CSV table of C-alpha atoms in Angstrom, one decimal:
chain,number,residue,atom,x,y,z
I,477,MET,CA,-36.4,22.2,-32.3
I,478,ASN,CA,-35.1,22.4,-28.8
I,479,ARG,CA,-31.7,22.4,-27.7
I,480,ARG,CA,-31.2,18.7,-26.9
I,481,ASP,CA,-32.7,17.7,-30.4
I,482,LEU,CA,-30.0,20.2,-32.1
I,483,LEU,CA,-27.2,18.6,-30.0
I,484,SER,CA,-28.3,15.1,-31.0
I,485,LEU,CA,-28.7,15.9,-34.5
I,486,THR,CA,-25.2,17.6,-34.7
I,487,ALA,CA,-23.8,14.3,-32.7
I,488,ALA,CA,-25.6,11.9,-35.4
I,489,GLY,CA,-23.7,13.8,-38.1
I,490,SER,CA,-26.7,14.3,-40.2
I,491,ALA,CA,-26.7,17.9,-40.4
I,492,ALA,CA,-22.9,18.2,-39.7
I,493,SER,CA,-22.3,20.4,-42.7
I,494,LEU,CA,-25.2,22.7,-41.8
I,495,LEU,CA,-24.5,23.4,-38.0
I,496,PRO,CA,-21.5,25.3,-36.2
I,497,CYS,CA,-19.8,23.3,-33.4
I,498,PRO,CA,-22.1,21.9,-31.1
I,499,ALA,CA,-20.2,23.5,-28.1
I,500,LEU,CA,-21.1,26.8,-29.6
I,501,ALA,CA,-24.7,26.2,-30.3
I,502,ALA,CA,-27.6,27.5,-28.4
I,503,PRO,CA,-25.7,28.3,-25.2
I,504,ALA,CA,-27.9,27.2,-22.1
I,505,VAL,CA,-25.7,29.4,-19.6
I,506,LYS,CA,-25.0,33.0,-19.5
I,507,LEU,CA,-21.5,33.5,-18.7
I,508,GLU,CA,-20.6,36.5,-16.5
I,509,LYS,CA,-17.7,38.7,-16.9
I,510,GLY,CA,-15.3,37.5,-14.1
I,511,ALA,CA,-17.0,34.5,-13.3
I,512,THR,CA,-15.7,31.7,-11.3
I,513,ILE,CA,-16.0,28.0,-12.6
I,514,LEU,CA,-15.5,25.5,-10.0
I,515,PHE,CA,-15.0,21.7,-10.6
I,516,GLN,CA,-15.5,19.6,-7.7
I,517,GLY,CA,-15.5,15.7,-7.2
I,518,ASP,CA,-13.1,12.8,-6.3
I,519,SER,CA,-9.9,11.5,-7.9
I,520,ILE,CA,-11.5,11.8,-11.5
I,521,THR,CA,-11.7,15.6,-10.9
I,522,ASP,CA,-8.6,15.9,-9.0
I,523,ALA,CA,-6.3,14.2,-11.4
I,524,GLY,CA,-3.1,15.0,-9.8
I,525,ARG,CA,-3.7,18.4,-9.3
I,526,ASP,CA,-0.9,20.5,-7.2
I,527,ARG,CA,-2.2,21.4,-3.5
I,528,LYS,CA,0.5,24.3,-3.3
I,529,THR,CA,-1.2,26.5,-6.2
I,530,GLU,CA,-4.5,25.6,-5.2
I,531,GLY,CA,-5.5,29.5,-4.6
I,532,ASN,CA,-4.2,30.6,-8.0
I,533,ALA,CA,-6.9,30.4,-10.5
I,534,ASN,CA,-6.2,28.9,-14.0
I,535,HIS,CA,-2.9,27.6,-12.9
I,536,PRO,CA,-2.0,24.7,-14.8
I,537,ALA,CA,-0.5,22.5,-12.2
I,538,MET,CA,-3.6,23.6,-9.8
I,539,LEU,CA,-6.0,22.0,-12.5
I,540,GLY,CA,-4.8,18.5,-12.7
I,541,ARG,CA,-4.4,16.4,-15.5
I,542,GLY,CA,-8.0,15.6,-16.3
I,543,TYR,CA,-11.2,17.1,-17.7
I,544,PRO,CA,-10.9,20.3,-15.7
I,545,PHE,CA,-7.3,21.1,-17.5
I,546,HIS,CA,-9.1,20.6,-20.7
I,547,LEU,CA,-12.0,22.7,-20.4
I,548,ALA,CA,-9.9,25.4,-18.5
I,549,GLY,CA,-7.7,25.6,-21.6
I,550,GLN,CA,-10.8,25.8,-24.0
I,551,LEU,CA,-12.8,28.1,-22.1
I,552,LEU,CA,-10.1,30.8,-21.2
I,553,THR,CA,-9.4,30.6,-25.0
I,554,ASP,CA,-12.9,31.0,-26.4
I,555,HIS,CA,-14.3,33.3,-23.6
I,556,ALA,CA,-10.9,35.5,-23.3
I,557,ALA,CA,-12.7,38.9,-23.0
I,558,LEU,CA,-14.4,37.8,-19.8
I,559,GLY,CA,-11.5,37.2,-17.5
I,560,LEU,CA,-12.9,33.9,-16.1
I,561,SER,CA,-11.3,32.3,-12.8
I,562,ILE,CA,-11.2,28.7,-13.0
I,563,TYR,CA,-10.5,26.2,-9.9
I,564,ASN,CA,-10.2,22.5,-9.3
I,565,ARG,CA,-10.8,21.1,-6.0
I,566,GLY,CA,-11.5,17.8,-6.6
I,567,ILE,CA,-9.9,15.4,-3.9
I,568,SER,CA,-9.0,11.7,-4.4
I,569,GLY,CA,-11.2,9.4,-2.5
I,570,ASN,CA,-14.0,11.7,-1.8
I,571,LYS,CA,-17.6,10.6,-1.2
I,572,VAL,CA,-20.6,13.1,-0.7
I,573,PRO,CA,-19.8,13.0,3.2
I,574,ASP,CA,-16.3,14.2,2.3
I,575,LEU,CA,-17.6,17.1,0.2
I,576,GLU,CA,-20.1,18.2,2.9
I,577,ALA,CA,-17.3,18.4,5.4
I,578,ARG,CA,-15.4,20.7,3.4
I,579,TRP,CA,-18.0,22.4,1.4
I,580,GLN,CA,-17.5,25.8,3.2
I,581,GLN,CA,-14.0,26.5,2.2
I,582,ASP,CA,-13.7,24.5,-0.7
I,583,CYS,CA,-16.9,25.5,-2.6
I,584,LEU,CA,-18.9,28.3,-0.9
I,585,ALA,CA,-16.1,30.4,-0.1
I,586,LEU,CA,-15.0,30.7,-3.7
I,587,LYS,CA,-18.3,31.9,-4.7
I,588,PRO,CA,-18.5,29.9,-8.1
I,589,GLY,CA,-21.1,31.2,-10.8
I,590,ILE,CA,-20.8,27.5,-12.3
I,591,LEU,CA,-20.4,24.5,-10.1
I,592,SER,CA,-19.6,21.4,-11.6
I,593,ILE,CA,-19.8,18.1,-9.3
I,594,LEU,CA,-18.8,14.7,-10.0
I,595,ILE,CA,-19.3,12.3,-7.3
I,596,GLY,CA,-20.4,9.0,-6.5
I,597,VAL,CA,-17.9,6.1,-7.5
I,598,ASN,CA,-16.1,5.8,-4.0
I,599,ASP,CA,-19.5,6.0,-2.6
I,600,ILE,CA,-20.1,2.4,-3.8
I,601,TRP,CA,-16.6,1.2,-4.3
I,602,HIS,CA,-15.7,2.2,-0.8
I,603,LYS,CA,-18.8,0.0,0.0
I,604,LEU,CA,-17.7,-3.0,-1.8
I,605,ASN,CA,-14.2,-3.0,-0.1
I,606,GLY,CA,-16.1,-2.9,3.2
I,607,ASN,CA,-14.6,0.4,4.1
I,608,TYR,CA,-18.1,2.5,4.1
I,609,ASP,CA,-21.8,1.6,5.0
I,610,GLY,CA,-23.4,4.2,3.0
I,611,THR,CA,-26.6,2.9,0.7
I,612,PRO,CA,-27.7,4.2,-2.2
I,613,GLU,CA,-30.4,6.2,-0.3
I,614,VAL,CA,-27.6,7.8,1.9
I,615,TYR,CA,-25.8,9.0,-1.3
I,616,ARG,CA,-29.2,10.3,-2.7
I,617,ASP,CA,-29.9,12.1,0.5
I,618,GLY,CA,-26.5,13.3,1.1
I,619,PHE,CA,-26.3,14.8,-2.3
I,620,THR,CA,-29.8,16.3,-2.3
I,621,ALA,CA,-28.8,18.2,0.8
I,622,LEU,CA,-25.4,19.5,-0.4
I,623,LEU,CA,-27.3,20.8,-3.5
I,624,GLU,CA,-30.1,22.6,-1.2
I,625,ARG,CA,-27.2,24.0,1.1
I,626,THR,CA,-25.4,25.4,-2.0
I,627,LYS,CA,-28.5,27.0,-3.6
I,628,THR,CA,-29.3,28.5,-0.2
I,629,ALA,CA,-25.7,30.2,-0.1
I,630,LEU,CA,-25.6,30.9,-3.7
I,631,PRO,CA,-28.7,31.5,-4.9
I,632,ALA,CA,-27.4,32.6,-8.4
I,633,VAL,CA,-25.2,29.8,-9.0
I,634,THR,CA,-25.4,27.3,-12.0
I,635,LEU,CA,-25.2,23.9,-11.2
I,636,VAL,CA,-23.9,21.3,-13.2
I,637,VAL,CA,-24.2,17.7,-12.0
I,638,CYS,CA,-22.1,15.1,-13.7
I,639,GLU,CA,-23.2,11.4,-14.4
I,640,PRO,CA,-21.2,9.1,-12.2
I,641,PHE,CA,-19.7,6.3,-14.5
I,642,VAL,CA,-17.5,3.2,-14.8
I,643,LEU,CA,-16.3,1.2,-17.6
I,644,ARG,CA,-16.4,-2.5,-17.8
I,645,CYS,CA,-13.0,-3.5,-17.0
I,646,GLY,CA,-10.3,-3.3,-14.3
I,647,ALA,CA,-11.8,-3.1,-11.1
I,648,VAL,CA,-15.1,-2.8,-12.1
I,649,ASN,CA,-16.6,-6.5,-12.0
I,650,ASP,CA,-20.2,-7.9,-11.9
I,651,SER,CA,-20.4,-7.1,-7.9
I,652,TRP,CA,-21.0,-3.3,-8.9
I,653,PHE,CA,-24.2,-4.2,-10.4
I,654,PRO,CA,-27.0,-3.4,-10.1
I,655,GLU,CA,-26.3,-1.0,-7.2
I,656,PHE,CA,-24.3,1.0,-9.4
I,657,GLU,CA,-27.1,1.6,-11.7
I,658,THR,CA,-29.4,2.6,-9.0
I,659,ARG,CA,-26.8,5.1,-7.6
I,660,ARG,CA,-26.3,6.4,-11.3
I,661,SER,CA,-30.2,7.1,-11.6
I,662,PHE,CA,-30.5,8.7,-8.2
I,663,ALA,CA,-27.7,11.1,-9.2
I,664,GLU,CA,-30.0,12.1,-12.0
I,665,GLU,CA,-32.9,12.4,-9.9
I,666,VAL,CA,-31.3,14.8,-7.5
I,667,ALA,CA,-29.8,16.9,-10.5
I,668,LYS,CA,-33.4,17.1,-11.9
I,669,ALA,CA,-34.8,18.0,-8.5
I,670,ALA,CA,-32.1,20.8,-8.2
I,671,GLY,CA,-32.6,22.0,-11.7
I,672,ALA,CA,-29.0,21.3,-12.4
I,673,ILE,CA,-27.8,20.7,-15.9
I,674,TRP,CA,-26.8,17.2,-16.3
I,675,VAL,CA,-23.7,15.8,-18.3
I,676,PRO,CA,-24.1,12.2,-19.4
I,677,PHE,CA,-20.8,11.0,-19.0
I,678,GLN,CA,-22.0,7.0,-18.7
I,679,ALA,CA,-24.1,7.4,-21.6
I,680,LYS,CA,-21.6,8.6,-23.8
I,681,PHE,CA,-18.8,6.4,-22.7
I,682,ASP,CA,-21.4,3.6,-23.2
I,683,GLU,CA,-21.9,5.0,-26.8
I,684,ALA,CA,-18.1,5.0,-27.4
I,685,VAL,CA,-17.6,1.5,-26.3
I,686,LYS,CA,-20.4,0.5,-28.5
I,687,ALA,CA,-18.8,2.3,-31.5
I,688,GLY,CA,-16.0,-0.3,-31.3
I,689,THR,CA,-13.3,0.9,-28.7
I,690,GLU,CA,-12.0,-1.3,-25.9
I,691,PRO,CA,-13.5,-0.1,-22.4
I,692,ALA,CA,-9.8,0.2,-21.3
I,693,TYR,CA,-9.3,2.8,-24.0
I,694,TRP,CA,-11.3,5.3,-22.2
I,695,ALA,CA,-10.5,4.0,-18.4
I,696,ALA,CA,-7.6,1.2,-17.8
I,697,ASP,CA,-8.9,0.3,-14.5
I,698,GLY,CA,-12.5,1.0,-15.0
I,699,VAL,CA,-12.6,4.1,-13.2
I,700,HIS,CA,-9.9,6.7,-13.5
I,701,PRO,CA,-10.2,8.0,-17.4
I,702,THR,CA,-7.1,8.0,-19.5
I,703,GLN,CA,-5.9,10.7,-21.9
I,704,ALA,CA,-8.7,10.0,-24.2
I,705,GLY,CA,-11.3,9.6,-21.3
I,706,HIS,CA,-10.5,12.9,-20.0
I,707,GLY,CA,-10.7,14.5,-23.7
I,708,LEU,CA,-14.0,12.8,-24.3
I,709,MET,CA,-15.4,14.0,-20.9
I,710,ALA,CA,-14.4,17.5,-21.7
I,711,LYS,CA,-16.2,17.4,-24.9
I,712,VAL,CA,-19.4,15.9,-23.4
I,713,TRP,CA,-19.4,18.6,-20.5
I,714,ARG,CA,-19.2,21.4,-23.1
I,715,GLU,CA,-22.0,19.9,-25.2
I,716,ALA,CA,-24.1,19.5,-22.3
I,717,VAL,CA,-23.4,23.1,-20.4
I,718,GLY,CA,-23.3,24.8,-23.8
I,719,ILE,CA,-20.6,27.2,-23.0
W,1001,MET,CA,-12.8,28.3,-52.3
W,1002,ASN,CA,-9.4,26.7,-51.2
W,1003,ARG,CA,-9.1,25.4,-47.5
W,1004,ARG,CA,-7.5,28.7,-46.3
W,1005,ASP,CA,-10.3,30.7,-47.5
W,1006,LEU,CA,-12.7,28.6,-45.8
W,1007,LEU,CA,-10.7,28.9,-42.8
W,1008,SER,CA,-10.8,32.6,-42.7
W,1009,LEU,CA,-14.3,32.6,-43.5
W,1010,THR,CA,-15.3,30.4,-40.6
W,1011,ALA,CA,-12.7,32.6,-38.4
W,1012,ALA,CA,-14.5,35.8,-39.2
W,1013,GLY,CA,-17.7,34.1,-38.2
W,1014,SER,CA,-19.6,35.4,-41.4
W,1015,ALA,CA,-20.5,32.0,-42.5
W,1016,ALA,CA,-20.4,30.1,-38.8
W,1017,SER,CA,-24.1,29.1,-38.9
W,1018,LEU,CA,-23.6,27.4,-42.3
W,1019,LEU,CA,-20.2,25.6,-41.6
W,1020,PRO,CA,-19.2,22.8,-39.0
W,1021,CYS,CA,-16.3,23.0,-36.7
W,1022,PRO,CA,-13.1,24.3,-38.4
W,1023,ALA,CA,-11.2,21.5,-37.0
W,1024,LEU,CA,-13.3,19.0,-39.0
W,1025,ALA,CA,-13.5,21.1,-42.1
W,1026,ALA,CA,-11.7,19.9,-45.2
W,1027,PRO,CA,-8.8,17.5,-43.5
W,1028,ALA,CA,-5.3,18.4,-45.3
W,1029,VAL,CA,-4.1,15.2,-43.4
W,1030,LYS,CA,-4.8,11.6,-43.8
W,1031,LEU,CA,-4.5,9.9,-40.4
W,1032,GLU,CA,-3.4,6.5,-40.6
W,1033,LYS,CA,-4.4,3.6,-38.1
W,1034,GLY,CA,-1.8,3.3,-35.3
W,1035,ALA,CA,-0.1,6.5,-36.5
W,1036,THR,CA,2.4,8.1,-34.2
W,1037,ILE,CA,2.4,12.0,-33.6
W,1038,LEU,CA,5.1,13.6,-32.2
W,1039,PHE,CA,5.6,16.9,-30.7
W,1040,GLN,CA,9.1,18.4,-30.6
W,1041,GLY,CA,10.2,21.7,-29.3
W,1042,ASP,CA,11.7,23.6,-26.5
W,1043,SER,CA,10.2,24.7,-23.0
W,1044,ILE,CA,6.9,25.7,-24.6
W,1045,THR,CA,6.3,22.3,-25.9
W,1046,ASP,CA,7.9,20.6,-22.9
W,1047,ALA,CA,5.7,22.3,-20.4
W,1048,GLY,CA,7.0,20.4,-17.4
W,1049,ARG,CA,6.4,16.8,-18.9
W,1050,ASP,CA,7.6,14.0,-16.9
W,1051,ARG,CA,10.8,12.2,-18.2
W,1052,LYS,CA,10.2,8.8,-16.5
W,1053,THR,CA,7.2,8.2,-18.5
W,1054,GLU,CA,8.7,9.3,-21.9
W,1055,GLY,CA,8.3,6.0,-23.4
W,1056,ASN,CA,4.8,5.6,-22.7
W,1057,ALA,CA,2.5,6.9,-25.5
W,1058,ASN,CA,-0.5,9.0,-24.6
W,1059,HIS,CA,0.5,8.9,-20.8
W,1060,PRO,CA,-0.7,12.2,-19.0
W,1061,ALA,CA,2.5,13.4,-17.2
W,1062,MET,CA,4.6,12.4,-20.2
W,1063,LEU,CA,2.2,15.0,-22.2
W,1064,GLY,CA,3.4,18.0,-20.1
W,1065,ARG,CA,0.9,20.7,-19.1
W,1066,GLY,CA,0.7,22.3,-22.7
W,1067,TYR,CA,-0.5,22.3,-26.1
W,1068,PRO,CA,0.4,18.6,-26.8
W,1069,PHE,CA,-1.8,17.5,-23.7
W,1070,HIS,CA,-4.9,19.4,-25.0
W,1071,LEU,CA,-4.0,18.1,-28.5
W,1072,ALA,CA,-3.7,14.4,-27.4
W,1073,GLY,CA,-7.0,14.5,-25.3
W,1074,GLN,CA,-8.9,15.9,-28.4
W,1075,LEU,CA,-7.3,13.6,-31.3
W,1076,LEU,CA,-7.4,10.4,-28.9
W,1077,THR,CA,-11.0,11.1,-28.4
W,1078,ASP,CA,-11.8,12.2,-32.0
W,1079,HIS,CA,-10.0,9.6,-33.7
W,1080,ALA,CA,-10.6,6.7,-31.0
W,1081,ALA,CA,-10.8,3.8,-33.9
W,1082,LEU,CA,-7.1,4.8,-35.0
W,1083,GLY,CA,-5.3,3.6,-32.0
W,1084,LEU,CA,-2.9,6.6,-32.0
W,1085,SER,CA,0.3,7.1,-30.1
W,1086,ILE,CA,1.1,10.6,-29.3
W,1087,TYR,CA,4.4,11.7,-27.8
W,1088,ASN,CA,6.1,14.9,-26.3
W,1089,ARG,CA,9.5,15.1,-26.7
W,1090,GLY,CA,10.0,19.0,-26.1
W,1091,ILE,CA,12.9,20.0,-24.0
W,1092,SER,CA,13.2,23.3,-22.1
W,1093,GLY,CA,16.0,25.6,-23.6
W,1094,ASN,CA,16.3,23.9,-26.7
W,1095,LYS,CA,17.5,25.6,-29.9
W,1096,VAL,CA,17.7,24.1,-33.4
W,1097,PRO,CA,21.3,22.4,-32.6
W,1098,ASP,CA,20.1,20.8,-29.5
W,1099,LEU,CA,17.3,19.2,-31.6
W,1100,GLU,CA,19.6,18.2,-34.2
W,1101,ALA,CA,22.1,16.4,-31.5
W,1102,ARG,CA,19.2,14.3,-30.2
W,1103,TRP,CA,17.4,13.9,-33.5
W,1104,GLN,CA,18.0,10.3,-34.0
W,1105,GLN,CA,16.8,9.1,-30.7
W,1106,ASP,CA,14.1,11.7,-30.2
W,1107,CYS,CA,12.7,11.6,-33.3
W,1108,LEU,CA,13.5,9.3,-35.9
W,1109,ALA,CA,13.7,6.2,-33.8
W,1110,LEU,CA,9.9,7.1,-33.1
W,1111,LYS,CA,9.1,7.0,-36.6
W,1112,PRO,CA,6.3,9.6,-36.5
W,1113,GLY,CA,3.8,10.0,-39.4
W,1114,ILE,CA,3.1,13.3,-38.0
W,1115,LEU,CA,6.0,15.3,-36.9
W,1116,SER,CA,5.2,18.9,-35.1
W,1117,ILE,CA,8.0,21.1,-34.3
W,1118,LEU,CA,8.1,24.6,-32.5
W,1119,ILE,CA,11.7,26.1,-32.4
W,1120,GLY,CA,13.0,29.3,-32.3
W,1121,VAL,CA,12.4,31.2,-29.2
W,1122,ASN,CA,15.8,30.4,-27.5
W,1123,ASP,CA,18.0,30.7,-30.7
W,1124,ILE,CA,17.5,34.3,-30.4
W,1125,TRP,CA,16.8,34.6,-26.3
W,1126,HIS,CA,20.1,33.1,-25.7
W,1127,LYS,CA,21.9,35.4,-28.0
W,1128,LEU,CA,20.2,38.4,-26.6
W,1129,ASN,CA,21.6,37.1,-23.1
W,1130,GLY,CA,25.1,36.5,-24.7
W,1131,ASN,CA,25.0,32.6,-24.3
W,1132,TYR,CA,24.8,31.9,-28.1
W,1133,ASP,CA,26.0,33.6,-31.2
W,1134,GLY,CA,23.7,31.7,-33.8
W,1135,THR,CA,22.5,34.5,-36.5
W,1136,PRO,CA,19.1,34.1,-38.2
W,1137,GLU,CA,20.7,32.7,-41.2
W,1138,VAL,CA,22.3,29.7,-38.9
W,1139,TYR,CA,18.9,29.3,-37.7
W,1140,ARG,CA,17.5,28.8,-40.9
W,1141,ASP,CA,20.2,26.8,-42.4
W,1142,GLY,CA,20.0,24.5,-39.4
W,1143,PHE,CA,16.2,24.2,-39.4
W,1144,THR,CA,16.3,23.3,-43.1
W,1145,ALA,CA,18.7,20.8,-42.7
W,1146,LEU,CA,16.9,19.3,-40.0
W,1147,LEU,CA,13.8,18.9,-42.1
W,1148,GLU,CA,15.8,17.5,-45.1
W,1149,ARG,CA,17.4,14.6,-42.7
W,1150,THR,CA,13.8,13.9,-41.4
W,1151,LYS,CA,12.5,13.6,-45.0
W,1152,THR,CA,15.2,11.4,-46.0
W,1153,ALA,CA,14.7,9.2,-43.0
W,1154,LEU,CA,11.1,9.2,-43.2
W,1155,PRO,CA,9.9,9.6,-46.5
W,1156,ALA,CA,6.1,9.5,-45.5
W,1157,VAL,CA,6.2,11.9,-42.6
W,1158,THR,CA,3.7,14.6,-42.7
W,1159,LEU,CA,5.8,17.7,-41.6
W,1160,VAL,CA,4.2,20.4,-39.3
W,1161,VAL,CA,6.2,23.5,-38.6
W,1162,CYS,CA,4.9,25.7,-35.9
W,1163,GLU,CA,5.4,29.9,-36.2
W,1164,PRO,CA,7.6,30.9,-33.2
W,1165,PHE,CA,5.9,33.5,-31.3
W,1166,VAL,CA,6.2,36.2,-28.5
W,1167,LEU,CA,3.9,38.3,-26.7
W,1168,ARG,CA,5.0,41.8,-26.0
W,1169,CYS,CA,5.3,41.8,-22.3
W,1170,GLY,CA,7.4,40.4,-19.7
W,1171,ALA,CA,11.1,39.4,-21.0
W,1172,VAL,CA,10.3,40.4,-24.4
W,1173,ASN,CA,11.4,43.9,-25.1
W,1174,ASP,CA,12.2,46.2,-28.1
W,1175,SER,CA,15.9,44.5,-28.3
W,1176,TRP,CA,14.0,41.5,-29.7
W,1177,PHE,CA,13.1,43.3,-32.8
W,1178,PRO,CA,13.5,43.3,-35.7
W,1179,GLU,CA,15.6,40.3,-35.4
W,1180,PHE,CA,12.7,38.3,-34.0
W,1181,GLU,CA,10.7,39.0,-37.2
W,1182,THR,CA,13.4,37.8,-39.6
W,1183,ARG,CA,13.7,34.7,-37.7
W,1184,ARG,CA,9.9,34.2,-37.8
W,1185,SER,CA,9.9,34.8,-41.5
W,1186,PHE,CA,12.9,32.5,-41.8
W,1187,ALA,CA,10.7,29.4,-40.2
W,1188,GLU,CA,7.9,30.1,-42.7
W,1189,GLU,CA,10.3,30.1,-45.6
W,1190,VAL,CA,11.7,26.8,-44.3
W,1191,ALA,CA,8.5,25.3,-43.7
W,1192,LYS,CA,7.4,26.3,-47.2
W,1193,ALA,CA,10.4,24.8,-48.8
W,1194,ALA,CA,10.0,21.5,-47.2
W,1195,GLY,CA,6.3,21.3,-48.0
W,1196,ALA,CA,5.2,21.6,-44.5
W,1197,ILE,CA,1.9,22.4,-43.1
W,1198,TRP,CA,2.5,26.0,-41.3
W,1199,VAL,CA,0.7,26.8,-38.1
W,1200,PRO,CA,0.3,30.5,-37.6
W,1201,PHE,CA,0.7,31.2,-33.8
W,1202,GLN,CA,2.0,34.8,-34.1
W,1203,ALA,CA,-0.6,35.7,-36.4
W,1204,LYS,CA,-3.1,34.2,-34.0
W,1205,PHE,CA,-1.9,35.8,-30.9
W,1206,ASP,CA,-1.6,38.9,-32.6
W,1207,GLU,CA,-5.2,38.9,-33.6
W,1208,ALA,CA,-6.2,37.6,-30.2
W,1209,VAL,CA,-4.5,40.9,-28.7
W,1210,LYS,CA,-5.9,43.0,-31.4
W,1211,ALA,CA,-9.5,41.9,-30.1
W,1212,GLY,CA,-8.7,43.5,-26.8
W,1213,THR,CA,-6.9,41.0,-24.4
W,1214,GLU,CA,-3.8,41.8,-22.6
W,1215,PRO,CA,-0.5,40.2,-24.1
W,1216,ALA,CA,0.3,38.6,-20.6
W,1217,TYR,CA,-3.1,36.9,-20.8
W,1218,TRP,CA,-1.9,34.7,-23.2
W,1219,ALA,CA,1.8,34.5,-21.8
W,1220,ALA,CA,2.8,36.1,-18.6
W,1221,ASP,CA,6.5,36.6,-19.2
W,1222,GLY,CA,6.1,37.1,-23.3
W,1223,VAL,CA,7.5,33.8,-24.1
W,1224,HIS,CA,5.7,30.7,-22.1
W,1225,PRO,CA,1.7,30.4,-22.9
W,1226,THR,CA,-0.7,30.5,-19.7
W,1227,GLN,CA,-3.4,28.1,-19.8
W,1228,ALA,CA,-5.5,30.3,-22.0
W,1229,GLY,CA,-2.3,30.5,-24.3
W,1230,HIS,CA,-2.0,26.7,-24.5
W,1231,GLY,CA,-5.5,26.5,-25.2
W,1232,LEU,CA,-5.2,28.9,-28.0
W,1233,MET,CA,-2.2,27.0,-29.6
W,1234,ALA,CA,-4.2,23.8,-29.7
W,1235,LYS,CA,-6.9,25.2,-31.3
W,1236,VAL,CA,-4.9,27.0,-34.2
W,1237,TRP,CA,-2.6,23.6,-34.7
W,1238,ARG,CA,-6.1,21.9,-35.2
W,1239,GLU,CA,-7.5,24.3,-37.6
W,1240,ALA,CA,-4.3,24.6,-39.6
W,1241,VAL,CA,-3.4,20.7,-39.5
W,1242,GLY,CA,-7.2,19.9,-40.1
W,1243,ILE,CA,-7.3,16.6,-38.1
């Protein structure tokens, strides 16, 4: 039984009484003492973080009010002996070219041991609004180049690529499809080609909606997660990354 | 084997491979559909919460940057079908008499199904600073009266009393002892008499320090938890309350 099967089994609950927490099962990533974990992305990652404390690892206000905050609390607790440094450098409105433009100071300079990236919603949203003309292929190629550049600069980095997602409510209407699906599958392709860990956010939000909750429970405007949505993201991230 | 033994066993790791997550084991509390969960206390609970969104259940800014934020994310995710309403009404600097003075509007009016209270550090700190003269017995009797009043107004409420705690660093010096120990044991006495669930924060922080982390890792000034400290609190709370 491989790790993915083990997690599915746990998720399905069929072996819940025989297995430990999914987050603690069969770690895929070895956390080094003193490692830096960096969360990068757009407004979903940003989540109202304070810029003034940007340089202070593990600072609550710097972490924002989203999934990086949740994950920092959990990881700093569960790996207290390691002295981790956790940063959030998501910026609201960012697309792949925006990450590219600030990659040296906002990623490479921090020398992350684990780098988690969630990017893609603005790449389509701004295009639908007429403020950007990048095609899905531009997204795919730019994202690929960004990961290549990262691996060259930081050969030992563990890459985590998060699945871009939307909920079918609020600002998200039929005009997003099927292009959003194309971009989502490109993200997965890019992740696989780079040997990155894939965090299946869309898949898990789809499951949650299928189980009976309203899409707006997870993201009122279809894009920005609620408190519940960020909680689910943190859970899915830990299951996928295994730390 | 009772629930406490089961949790100790899990914590000790000796049966980790045979048991599910401690938080999911043997729930002590039945969560009702549409239930309200209220966190009450002082600055540790407040954790920089936004007052303008105080009336909006589950709002990220209203929840502050502490253990209530972590717990809200986790509970709203894990109990999505229940439509929970979670509030934080902690206020920085509060002692038992301050809770008493605002209890009608900031607790009873919200009709919580689960009420979690963490109070006691300012009751001693302000006394050490010469700004208050309440003895440990005043703390005990005031806390007892507050819980009695709550049970009379809300007979079905599940009470959760959190252990006041300090770390031995920062503002916390020898002058706090043994009085702090007396107050801590009074809190436990009050909780037991009221039939409340007891959340052993001090015990768990002591364990964490004994395991080799610096006290300041959990609370830089000895009183206000860091990101790691709030993460640990959320974990301990869930284990104790069992939801």
